[in-house]
PDB file of C-alpha atoms and ligand atoms in Angstrom:
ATOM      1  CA  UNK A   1      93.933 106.463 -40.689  1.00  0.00           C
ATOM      2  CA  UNK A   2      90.578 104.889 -41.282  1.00  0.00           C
ATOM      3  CA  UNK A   3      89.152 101.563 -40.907  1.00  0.00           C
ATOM      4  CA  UNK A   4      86.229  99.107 -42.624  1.00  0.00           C
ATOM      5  CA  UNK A   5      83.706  98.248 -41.051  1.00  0.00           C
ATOM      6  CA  UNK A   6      81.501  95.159 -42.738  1.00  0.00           C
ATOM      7  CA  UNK A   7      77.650  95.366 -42.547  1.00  0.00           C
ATOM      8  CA  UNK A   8      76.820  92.244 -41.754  1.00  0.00           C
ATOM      9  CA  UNK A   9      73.081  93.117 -43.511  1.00  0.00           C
ATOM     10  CA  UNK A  10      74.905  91.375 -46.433  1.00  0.00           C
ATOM     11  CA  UNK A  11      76.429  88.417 -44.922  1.00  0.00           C
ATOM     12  CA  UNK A  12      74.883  85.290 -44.718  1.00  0.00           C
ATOM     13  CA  UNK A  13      72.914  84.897 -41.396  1.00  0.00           C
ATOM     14  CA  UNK A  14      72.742  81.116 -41.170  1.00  0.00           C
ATOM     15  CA  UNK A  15      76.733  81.237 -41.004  1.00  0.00           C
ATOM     16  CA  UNK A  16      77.774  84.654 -39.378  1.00  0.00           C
ATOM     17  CA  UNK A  17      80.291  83.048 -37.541  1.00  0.00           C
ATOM     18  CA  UNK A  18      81.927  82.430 -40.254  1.00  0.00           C
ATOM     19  CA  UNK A  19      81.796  85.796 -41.893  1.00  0.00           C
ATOM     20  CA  UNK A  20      82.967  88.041 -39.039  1.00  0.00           C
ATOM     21  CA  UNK A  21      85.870  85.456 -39.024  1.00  0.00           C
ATOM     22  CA  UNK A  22      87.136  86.082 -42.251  1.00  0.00           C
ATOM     23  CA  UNK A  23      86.345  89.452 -42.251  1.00  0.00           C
ATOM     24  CA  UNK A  24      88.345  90.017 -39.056  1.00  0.00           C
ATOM     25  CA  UNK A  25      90.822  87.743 -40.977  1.00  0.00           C
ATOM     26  CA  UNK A  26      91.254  90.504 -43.846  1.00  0.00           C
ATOM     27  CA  UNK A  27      91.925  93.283 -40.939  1.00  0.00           C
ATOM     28  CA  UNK A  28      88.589  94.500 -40.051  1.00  0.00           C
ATOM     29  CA  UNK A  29      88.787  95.969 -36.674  1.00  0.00           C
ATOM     30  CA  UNK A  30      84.632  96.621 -36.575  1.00  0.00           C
ATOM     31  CA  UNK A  31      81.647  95.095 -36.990  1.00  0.00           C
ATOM     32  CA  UNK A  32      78.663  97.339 -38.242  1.00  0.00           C
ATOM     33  CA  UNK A  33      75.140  95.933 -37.161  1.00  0.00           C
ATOM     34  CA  UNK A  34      72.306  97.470 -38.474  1.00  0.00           C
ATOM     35  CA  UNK A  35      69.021  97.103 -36.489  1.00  0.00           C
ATOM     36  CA  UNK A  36      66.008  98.087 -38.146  1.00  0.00           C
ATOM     37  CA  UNK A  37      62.713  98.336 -36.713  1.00  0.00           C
ATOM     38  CA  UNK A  38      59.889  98.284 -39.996  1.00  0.00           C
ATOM     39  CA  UNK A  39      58.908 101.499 -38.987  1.00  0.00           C
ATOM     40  CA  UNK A  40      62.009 104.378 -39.137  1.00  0.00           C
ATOM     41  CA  UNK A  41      62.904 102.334 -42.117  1.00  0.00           C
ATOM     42  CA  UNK A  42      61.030 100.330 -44.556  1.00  0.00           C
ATOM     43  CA  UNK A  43      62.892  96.834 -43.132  1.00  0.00           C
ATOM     44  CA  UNK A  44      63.185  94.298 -40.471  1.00  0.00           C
ATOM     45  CA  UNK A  45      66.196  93.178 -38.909  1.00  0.00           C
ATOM     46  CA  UNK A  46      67.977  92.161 -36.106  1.00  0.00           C
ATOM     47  CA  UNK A  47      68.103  92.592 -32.395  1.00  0.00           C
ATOM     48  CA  UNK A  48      69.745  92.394 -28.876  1.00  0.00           C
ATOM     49  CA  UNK A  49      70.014  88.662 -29.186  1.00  0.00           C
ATOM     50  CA  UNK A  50      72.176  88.299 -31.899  1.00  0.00           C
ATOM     51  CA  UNK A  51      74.132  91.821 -30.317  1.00  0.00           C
ATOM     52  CA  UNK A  52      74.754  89.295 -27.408  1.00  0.00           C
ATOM     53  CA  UNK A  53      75.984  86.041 -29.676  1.00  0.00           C
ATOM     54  CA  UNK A  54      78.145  88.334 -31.589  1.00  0.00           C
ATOM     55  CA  UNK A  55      79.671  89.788 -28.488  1.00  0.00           C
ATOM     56  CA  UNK A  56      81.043  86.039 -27.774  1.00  0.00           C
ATOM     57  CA  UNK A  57      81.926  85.364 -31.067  1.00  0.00           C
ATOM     58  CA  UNK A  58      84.642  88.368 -31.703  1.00  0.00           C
ATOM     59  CA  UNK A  59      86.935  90.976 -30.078  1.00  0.00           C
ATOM     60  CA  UNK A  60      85.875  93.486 -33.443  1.00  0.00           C
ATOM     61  CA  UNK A  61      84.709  96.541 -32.119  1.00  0.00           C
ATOM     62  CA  UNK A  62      80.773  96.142 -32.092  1.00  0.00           C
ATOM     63  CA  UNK A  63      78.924  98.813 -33.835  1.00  0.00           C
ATOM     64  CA  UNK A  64      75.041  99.096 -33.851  1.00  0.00           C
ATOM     65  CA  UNK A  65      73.316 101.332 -35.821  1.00  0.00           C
ATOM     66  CA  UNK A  66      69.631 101.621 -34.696  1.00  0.00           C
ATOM     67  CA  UNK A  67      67.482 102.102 -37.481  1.00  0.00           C
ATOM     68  CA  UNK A  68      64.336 102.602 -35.165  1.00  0.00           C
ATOM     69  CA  UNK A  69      61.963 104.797 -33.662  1.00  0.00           C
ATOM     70  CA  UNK A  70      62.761 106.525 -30.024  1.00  0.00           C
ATOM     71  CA  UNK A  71      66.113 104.727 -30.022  1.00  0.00           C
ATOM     72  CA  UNK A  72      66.192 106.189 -26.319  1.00  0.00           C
ATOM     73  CA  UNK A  73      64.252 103.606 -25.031  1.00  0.00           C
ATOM     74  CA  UNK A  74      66.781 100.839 -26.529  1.00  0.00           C
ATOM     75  CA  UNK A  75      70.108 102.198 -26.530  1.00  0.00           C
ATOM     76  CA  UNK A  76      71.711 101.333 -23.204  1.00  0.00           C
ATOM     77  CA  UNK A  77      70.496  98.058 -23.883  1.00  0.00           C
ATOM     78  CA  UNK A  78      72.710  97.401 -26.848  1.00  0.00           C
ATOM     79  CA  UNK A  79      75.522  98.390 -24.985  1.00  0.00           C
ATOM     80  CA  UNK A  80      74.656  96.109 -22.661  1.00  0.00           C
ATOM     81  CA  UNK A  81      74.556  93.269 -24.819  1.00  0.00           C
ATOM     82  CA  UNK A  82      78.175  94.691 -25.606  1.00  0.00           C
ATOM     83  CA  UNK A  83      77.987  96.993 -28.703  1.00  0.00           C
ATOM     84  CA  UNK A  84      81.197  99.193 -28.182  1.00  0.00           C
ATOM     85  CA  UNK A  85      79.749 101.519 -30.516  1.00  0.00           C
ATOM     86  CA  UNK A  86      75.836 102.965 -30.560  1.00  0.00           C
ATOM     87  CA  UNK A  87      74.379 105.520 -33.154  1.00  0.00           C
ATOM     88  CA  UNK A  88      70.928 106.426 -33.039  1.00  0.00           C
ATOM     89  CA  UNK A  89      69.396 108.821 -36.026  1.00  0.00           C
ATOM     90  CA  UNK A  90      68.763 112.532 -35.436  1.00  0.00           C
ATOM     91  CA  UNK A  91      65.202 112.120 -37.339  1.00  0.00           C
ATOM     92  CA  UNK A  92      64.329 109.645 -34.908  1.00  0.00           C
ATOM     93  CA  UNK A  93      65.030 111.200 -31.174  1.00  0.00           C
ATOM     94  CA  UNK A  94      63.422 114.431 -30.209  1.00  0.00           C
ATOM     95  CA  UNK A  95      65.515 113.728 -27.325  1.00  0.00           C
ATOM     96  CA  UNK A  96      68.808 112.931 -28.307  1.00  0.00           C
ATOM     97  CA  UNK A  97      71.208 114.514 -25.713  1.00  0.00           C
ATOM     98  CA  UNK A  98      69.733 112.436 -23.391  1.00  0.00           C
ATOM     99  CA  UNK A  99      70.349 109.447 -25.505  1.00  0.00           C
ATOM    100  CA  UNK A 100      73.795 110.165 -26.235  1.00  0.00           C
ATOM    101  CA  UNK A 101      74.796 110.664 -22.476  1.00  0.00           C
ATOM    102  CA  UNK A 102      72.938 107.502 -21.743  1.00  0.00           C
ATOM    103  CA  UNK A 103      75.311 105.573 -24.161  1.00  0.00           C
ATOM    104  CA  UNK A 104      78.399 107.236 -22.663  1.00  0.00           C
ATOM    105  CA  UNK A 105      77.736 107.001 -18.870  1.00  0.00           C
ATOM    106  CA  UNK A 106      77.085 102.939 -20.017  1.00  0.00           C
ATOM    107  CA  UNK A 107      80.714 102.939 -21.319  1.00  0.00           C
ATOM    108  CA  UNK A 108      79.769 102.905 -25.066  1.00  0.00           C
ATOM    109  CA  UNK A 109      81.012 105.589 -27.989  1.00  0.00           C
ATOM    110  CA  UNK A 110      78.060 107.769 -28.690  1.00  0.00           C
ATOM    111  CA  UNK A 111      77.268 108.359 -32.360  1.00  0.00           C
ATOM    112  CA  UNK A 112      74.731 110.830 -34.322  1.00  0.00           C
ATOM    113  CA  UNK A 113      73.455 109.492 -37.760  1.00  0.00           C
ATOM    114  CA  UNK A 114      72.345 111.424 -39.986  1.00  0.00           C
ATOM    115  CA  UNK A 115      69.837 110.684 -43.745  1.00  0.00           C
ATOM    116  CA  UNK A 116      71.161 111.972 -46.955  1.00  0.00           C
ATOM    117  CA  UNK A 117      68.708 114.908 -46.926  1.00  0.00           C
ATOM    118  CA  UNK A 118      68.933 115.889 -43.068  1.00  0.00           C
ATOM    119  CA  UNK A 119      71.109 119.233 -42.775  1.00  0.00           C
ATOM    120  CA  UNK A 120      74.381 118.920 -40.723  1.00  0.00           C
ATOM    121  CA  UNK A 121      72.415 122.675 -39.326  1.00  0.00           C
ATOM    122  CA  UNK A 122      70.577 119.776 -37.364  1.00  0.00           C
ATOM    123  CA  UNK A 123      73.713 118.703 -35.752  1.00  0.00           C
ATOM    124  CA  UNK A 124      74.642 122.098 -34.328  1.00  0.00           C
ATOM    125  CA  UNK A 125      73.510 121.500 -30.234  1.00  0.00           C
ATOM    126  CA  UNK A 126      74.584 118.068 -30.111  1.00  0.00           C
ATOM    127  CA  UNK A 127      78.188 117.293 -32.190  1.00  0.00           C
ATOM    128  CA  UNK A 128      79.601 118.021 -28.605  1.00  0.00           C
ATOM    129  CA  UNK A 129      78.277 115.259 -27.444  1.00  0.00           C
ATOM    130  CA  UNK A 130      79.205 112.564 -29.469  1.00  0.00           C
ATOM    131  CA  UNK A 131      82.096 110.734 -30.195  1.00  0.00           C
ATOM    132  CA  UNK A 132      81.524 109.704 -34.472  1.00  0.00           C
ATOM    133  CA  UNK A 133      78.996 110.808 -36.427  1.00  0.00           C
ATOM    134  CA  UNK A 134      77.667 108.285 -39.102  1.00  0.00           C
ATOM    135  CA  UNK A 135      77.014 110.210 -42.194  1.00  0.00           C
ATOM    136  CA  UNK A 136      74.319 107.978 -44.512  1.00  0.00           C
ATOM    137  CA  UNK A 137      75.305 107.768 -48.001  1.00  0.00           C
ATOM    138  CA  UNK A 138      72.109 105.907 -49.055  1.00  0.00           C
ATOM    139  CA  UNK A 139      69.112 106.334 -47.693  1.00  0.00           C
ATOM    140  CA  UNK A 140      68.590 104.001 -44.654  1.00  0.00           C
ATOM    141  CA  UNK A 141      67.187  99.879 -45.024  1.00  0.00           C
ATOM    142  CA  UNK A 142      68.555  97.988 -47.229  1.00  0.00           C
ATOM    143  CA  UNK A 143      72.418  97.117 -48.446  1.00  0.00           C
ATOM    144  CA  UNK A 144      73.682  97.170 -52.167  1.00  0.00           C
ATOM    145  CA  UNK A 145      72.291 100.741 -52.988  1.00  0.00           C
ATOM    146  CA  UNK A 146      74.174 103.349 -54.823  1.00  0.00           C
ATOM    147  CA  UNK A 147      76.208 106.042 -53.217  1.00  0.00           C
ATOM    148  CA  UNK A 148      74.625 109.240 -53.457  1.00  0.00           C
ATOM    149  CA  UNK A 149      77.516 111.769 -54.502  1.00  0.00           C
ATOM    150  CA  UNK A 150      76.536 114.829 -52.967  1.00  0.00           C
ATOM    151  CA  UNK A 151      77.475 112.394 -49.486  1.00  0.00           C
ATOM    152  CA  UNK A 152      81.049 113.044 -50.094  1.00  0.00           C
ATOM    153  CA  UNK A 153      80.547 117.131 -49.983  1.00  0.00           C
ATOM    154  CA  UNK A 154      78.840 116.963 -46.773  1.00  0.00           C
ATOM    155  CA  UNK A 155      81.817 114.728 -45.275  1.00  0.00           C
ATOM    156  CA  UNK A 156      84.030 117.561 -46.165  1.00  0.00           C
ATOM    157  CA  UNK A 157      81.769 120.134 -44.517  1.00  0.00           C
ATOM    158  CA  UNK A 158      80.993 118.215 -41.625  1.00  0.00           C
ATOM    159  CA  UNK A 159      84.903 117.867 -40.670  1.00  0.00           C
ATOM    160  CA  UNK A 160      85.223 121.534 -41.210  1.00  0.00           C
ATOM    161  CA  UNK A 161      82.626 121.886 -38.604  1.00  0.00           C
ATOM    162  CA  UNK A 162      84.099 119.620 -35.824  1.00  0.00           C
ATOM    163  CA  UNK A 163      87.765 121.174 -36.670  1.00  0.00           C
ATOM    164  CA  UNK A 164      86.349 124.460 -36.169  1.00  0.00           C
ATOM    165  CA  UNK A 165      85.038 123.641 -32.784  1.00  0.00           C
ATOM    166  CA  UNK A 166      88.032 121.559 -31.905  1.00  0.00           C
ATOM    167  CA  UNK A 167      85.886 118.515 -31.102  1.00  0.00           C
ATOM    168  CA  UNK A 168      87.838 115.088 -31.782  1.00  0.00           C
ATOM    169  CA  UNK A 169      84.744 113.569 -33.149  1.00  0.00           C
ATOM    170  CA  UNK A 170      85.459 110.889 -35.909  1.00  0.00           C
ATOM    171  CA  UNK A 171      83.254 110.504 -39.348  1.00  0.00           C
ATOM    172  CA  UNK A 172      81.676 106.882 -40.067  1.00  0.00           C
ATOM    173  CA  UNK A 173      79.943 107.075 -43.814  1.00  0.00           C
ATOM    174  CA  UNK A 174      77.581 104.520 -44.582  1.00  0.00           C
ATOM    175  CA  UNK A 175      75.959 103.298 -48.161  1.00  0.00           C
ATOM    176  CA  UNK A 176      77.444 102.624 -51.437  1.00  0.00           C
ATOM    177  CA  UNK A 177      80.797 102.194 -50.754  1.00  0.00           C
ATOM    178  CA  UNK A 178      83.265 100.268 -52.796  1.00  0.00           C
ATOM    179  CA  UNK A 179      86.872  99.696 -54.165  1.00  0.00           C
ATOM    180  CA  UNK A 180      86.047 102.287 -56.364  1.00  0.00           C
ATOM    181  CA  UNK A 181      85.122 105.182 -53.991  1.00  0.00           C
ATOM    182  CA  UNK A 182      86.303 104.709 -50.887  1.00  0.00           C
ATOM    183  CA  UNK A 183      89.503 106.353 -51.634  1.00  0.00           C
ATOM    184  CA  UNK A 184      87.345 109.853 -52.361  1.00  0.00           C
ATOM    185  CA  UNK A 185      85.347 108.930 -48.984  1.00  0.00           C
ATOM    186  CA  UNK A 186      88.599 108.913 -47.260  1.00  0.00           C
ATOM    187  CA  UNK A 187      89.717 112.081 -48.942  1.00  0.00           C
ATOM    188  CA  UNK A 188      86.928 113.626 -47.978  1.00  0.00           C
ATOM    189  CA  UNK A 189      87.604 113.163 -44.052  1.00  0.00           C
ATOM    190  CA  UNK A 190      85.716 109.621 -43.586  1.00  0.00           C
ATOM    191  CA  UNK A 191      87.539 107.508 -41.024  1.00  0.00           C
ATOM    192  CA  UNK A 192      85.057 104.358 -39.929  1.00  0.00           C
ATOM    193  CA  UNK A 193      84.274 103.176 -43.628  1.00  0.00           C
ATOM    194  CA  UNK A 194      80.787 100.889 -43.651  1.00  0.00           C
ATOM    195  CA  UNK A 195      80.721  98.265 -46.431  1.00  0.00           C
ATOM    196  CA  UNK A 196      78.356  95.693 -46.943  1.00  0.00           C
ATOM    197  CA  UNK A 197      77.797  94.191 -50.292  1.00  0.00           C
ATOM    198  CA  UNK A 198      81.430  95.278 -51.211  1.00  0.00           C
ATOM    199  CA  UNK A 199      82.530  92.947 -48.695  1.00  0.00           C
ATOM    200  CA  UNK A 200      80.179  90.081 -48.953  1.00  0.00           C
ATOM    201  CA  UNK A 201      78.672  89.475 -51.998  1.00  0.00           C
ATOM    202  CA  UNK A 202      81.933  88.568 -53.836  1.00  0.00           C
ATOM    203  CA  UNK A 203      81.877  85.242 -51.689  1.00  0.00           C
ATOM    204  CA  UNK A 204      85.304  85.934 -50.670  1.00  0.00           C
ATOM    205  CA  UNK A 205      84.651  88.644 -47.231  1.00  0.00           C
ATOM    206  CA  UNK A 206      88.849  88.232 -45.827  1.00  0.00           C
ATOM    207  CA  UNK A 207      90.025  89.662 -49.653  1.00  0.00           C
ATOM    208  CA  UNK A 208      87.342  92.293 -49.959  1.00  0.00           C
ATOM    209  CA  UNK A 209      88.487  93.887 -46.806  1.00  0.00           C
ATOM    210  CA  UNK A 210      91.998  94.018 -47.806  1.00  0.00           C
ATOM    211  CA  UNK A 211      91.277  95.267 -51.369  1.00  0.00           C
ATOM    212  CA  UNK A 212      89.564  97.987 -50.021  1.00  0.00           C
ATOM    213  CA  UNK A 213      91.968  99.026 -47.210  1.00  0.00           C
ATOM    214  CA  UNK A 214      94.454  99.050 -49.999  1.00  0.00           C
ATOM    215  CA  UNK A 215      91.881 100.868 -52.500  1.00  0.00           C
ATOM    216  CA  UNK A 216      91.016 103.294 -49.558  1.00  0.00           C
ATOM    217  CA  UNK A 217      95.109 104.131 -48.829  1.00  0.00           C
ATOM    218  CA  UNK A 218      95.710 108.150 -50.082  1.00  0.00           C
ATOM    219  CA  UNK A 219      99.333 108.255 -51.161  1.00  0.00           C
ATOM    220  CA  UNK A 220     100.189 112.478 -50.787  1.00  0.00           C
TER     221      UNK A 220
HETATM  222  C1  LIG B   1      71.747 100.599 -44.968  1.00  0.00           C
HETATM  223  C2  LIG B   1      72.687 100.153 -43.886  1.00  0.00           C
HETATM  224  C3  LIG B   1      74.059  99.893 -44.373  1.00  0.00           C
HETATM  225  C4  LIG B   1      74.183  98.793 -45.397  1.00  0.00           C
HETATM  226  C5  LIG B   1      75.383  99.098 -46.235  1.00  0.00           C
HETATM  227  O1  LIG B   1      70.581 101.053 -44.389  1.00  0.00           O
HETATM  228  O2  LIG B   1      72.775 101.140 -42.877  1.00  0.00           O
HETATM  229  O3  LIG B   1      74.938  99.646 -43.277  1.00  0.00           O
HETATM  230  O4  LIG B   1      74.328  97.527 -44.840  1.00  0.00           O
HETATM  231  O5  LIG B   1      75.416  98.213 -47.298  1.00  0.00           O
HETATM  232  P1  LIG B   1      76.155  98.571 -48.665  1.00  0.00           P
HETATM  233  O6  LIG B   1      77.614  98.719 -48.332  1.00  0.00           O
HETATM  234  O7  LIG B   1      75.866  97.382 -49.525  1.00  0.00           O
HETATM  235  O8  LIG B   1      75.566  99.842 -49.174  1.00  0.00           O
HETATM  236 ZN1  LIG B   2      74.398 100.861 -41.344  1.00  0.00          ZN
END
């Protein structure tokens, strides 16, 4: 089983109610929100406020990925403004136990996400303590890129890893994806499926989610 997540990065901010409608309309169950902070990545974003608007808008599953610099010090406070979901980069938290417990003890799913050139070998200490780990298939600020194809590899690798050490921990990739390789990124062991201009920039979010949950369907 797997799901889509839209970015909302390429939806159209002035009418966002809108867009998490239809896309929840096509069968999205979550809602990827990417917060970046202009200095872990080369872009601005958005923050806790719109978090909290969003909460009130949908039931979707919120899930923030935090694009920033010590990500410890903000974490908790996006599940407080009711993200469901919380992943904070490896690269970015020298301290990243501590973050993950933080967003568990607040009641959130704790995620690790990883760059395109960071080793899963960073990922050894702390896969037990998260619950998905977000594997980036671009490299991180800004939607529409193309998937890097040595992503799909490392997807495989990394699910060897958590079935060899039993863990239940569920893959999220991120970056690239489309009707045309999402099936491969399921294949691979990809669960929570991130797509932003796929979804959005076709004008038509509600169809773009169902052509790729029928795209990303692996008949055996
Ligand atoms: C990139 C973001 C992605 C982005 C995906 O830094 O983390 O979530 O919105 O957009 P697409 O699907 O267009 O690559
Ligand atoms: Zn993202």
């Amino acid at each position: 089983m797997f799901e889509i997540a839209p970015s909302i990065l390429s939806a159209d901010f002035t009418r966002l109610a809108d867009a998490i409608e239809s896309v929840e309309a096509g069968g999205a169950k979550v809602l990827h929100v990417d917060v970046m902070d202009g200095h872990f990545v080369p872009n601005i974003t958005i923050g806790l406020p719109v978090v909290r608007s969003l909460r009130k808008a949908t039931r979707m599953s919120i899930d923030t990925h935090l694009m920033i610099e010590e990500p410890g010090r903000y974490a908790v406070q996006f599940v407080d403004a009711g993200a469901d979901m919380v992943s904070v980069h490896i690269e970015a938290d020298a301290h990243i136990h501590r973050t993950l417990t933080s967003i568990r003890d607040a009641g959130a799913k704790a995620g690790i996400a990883i760059n395109p050139a960071t080793s899963l070998s960073t990922l050894d200490e702390a896969l037990g303590y998260a619950d998905f780990v977000l594997v980036m298939s671009v490299n991180p600020g800004f939607g529409g890129q193309r998937f890097i194809p040595s992503s799909l590899e490392k997807v495989r690798r990394l699910k060897q890893m958590i079935a060899e050490r039993s863990l239940e921990t569920r893959i999220e990739i991120d970056g690239g994806i489309d009707a045309e390789n999402i099936a491969e990124v399921v294949e691979a062991g990809a669960e929570i499926i991130v797509a932003g201009s796929a979804v959005f920039d076709g004008g038509a979010p509600a169809d773009a989610v169902r052509g790729l949950l029928d795209s990303g369907t692996v008949w055996v």
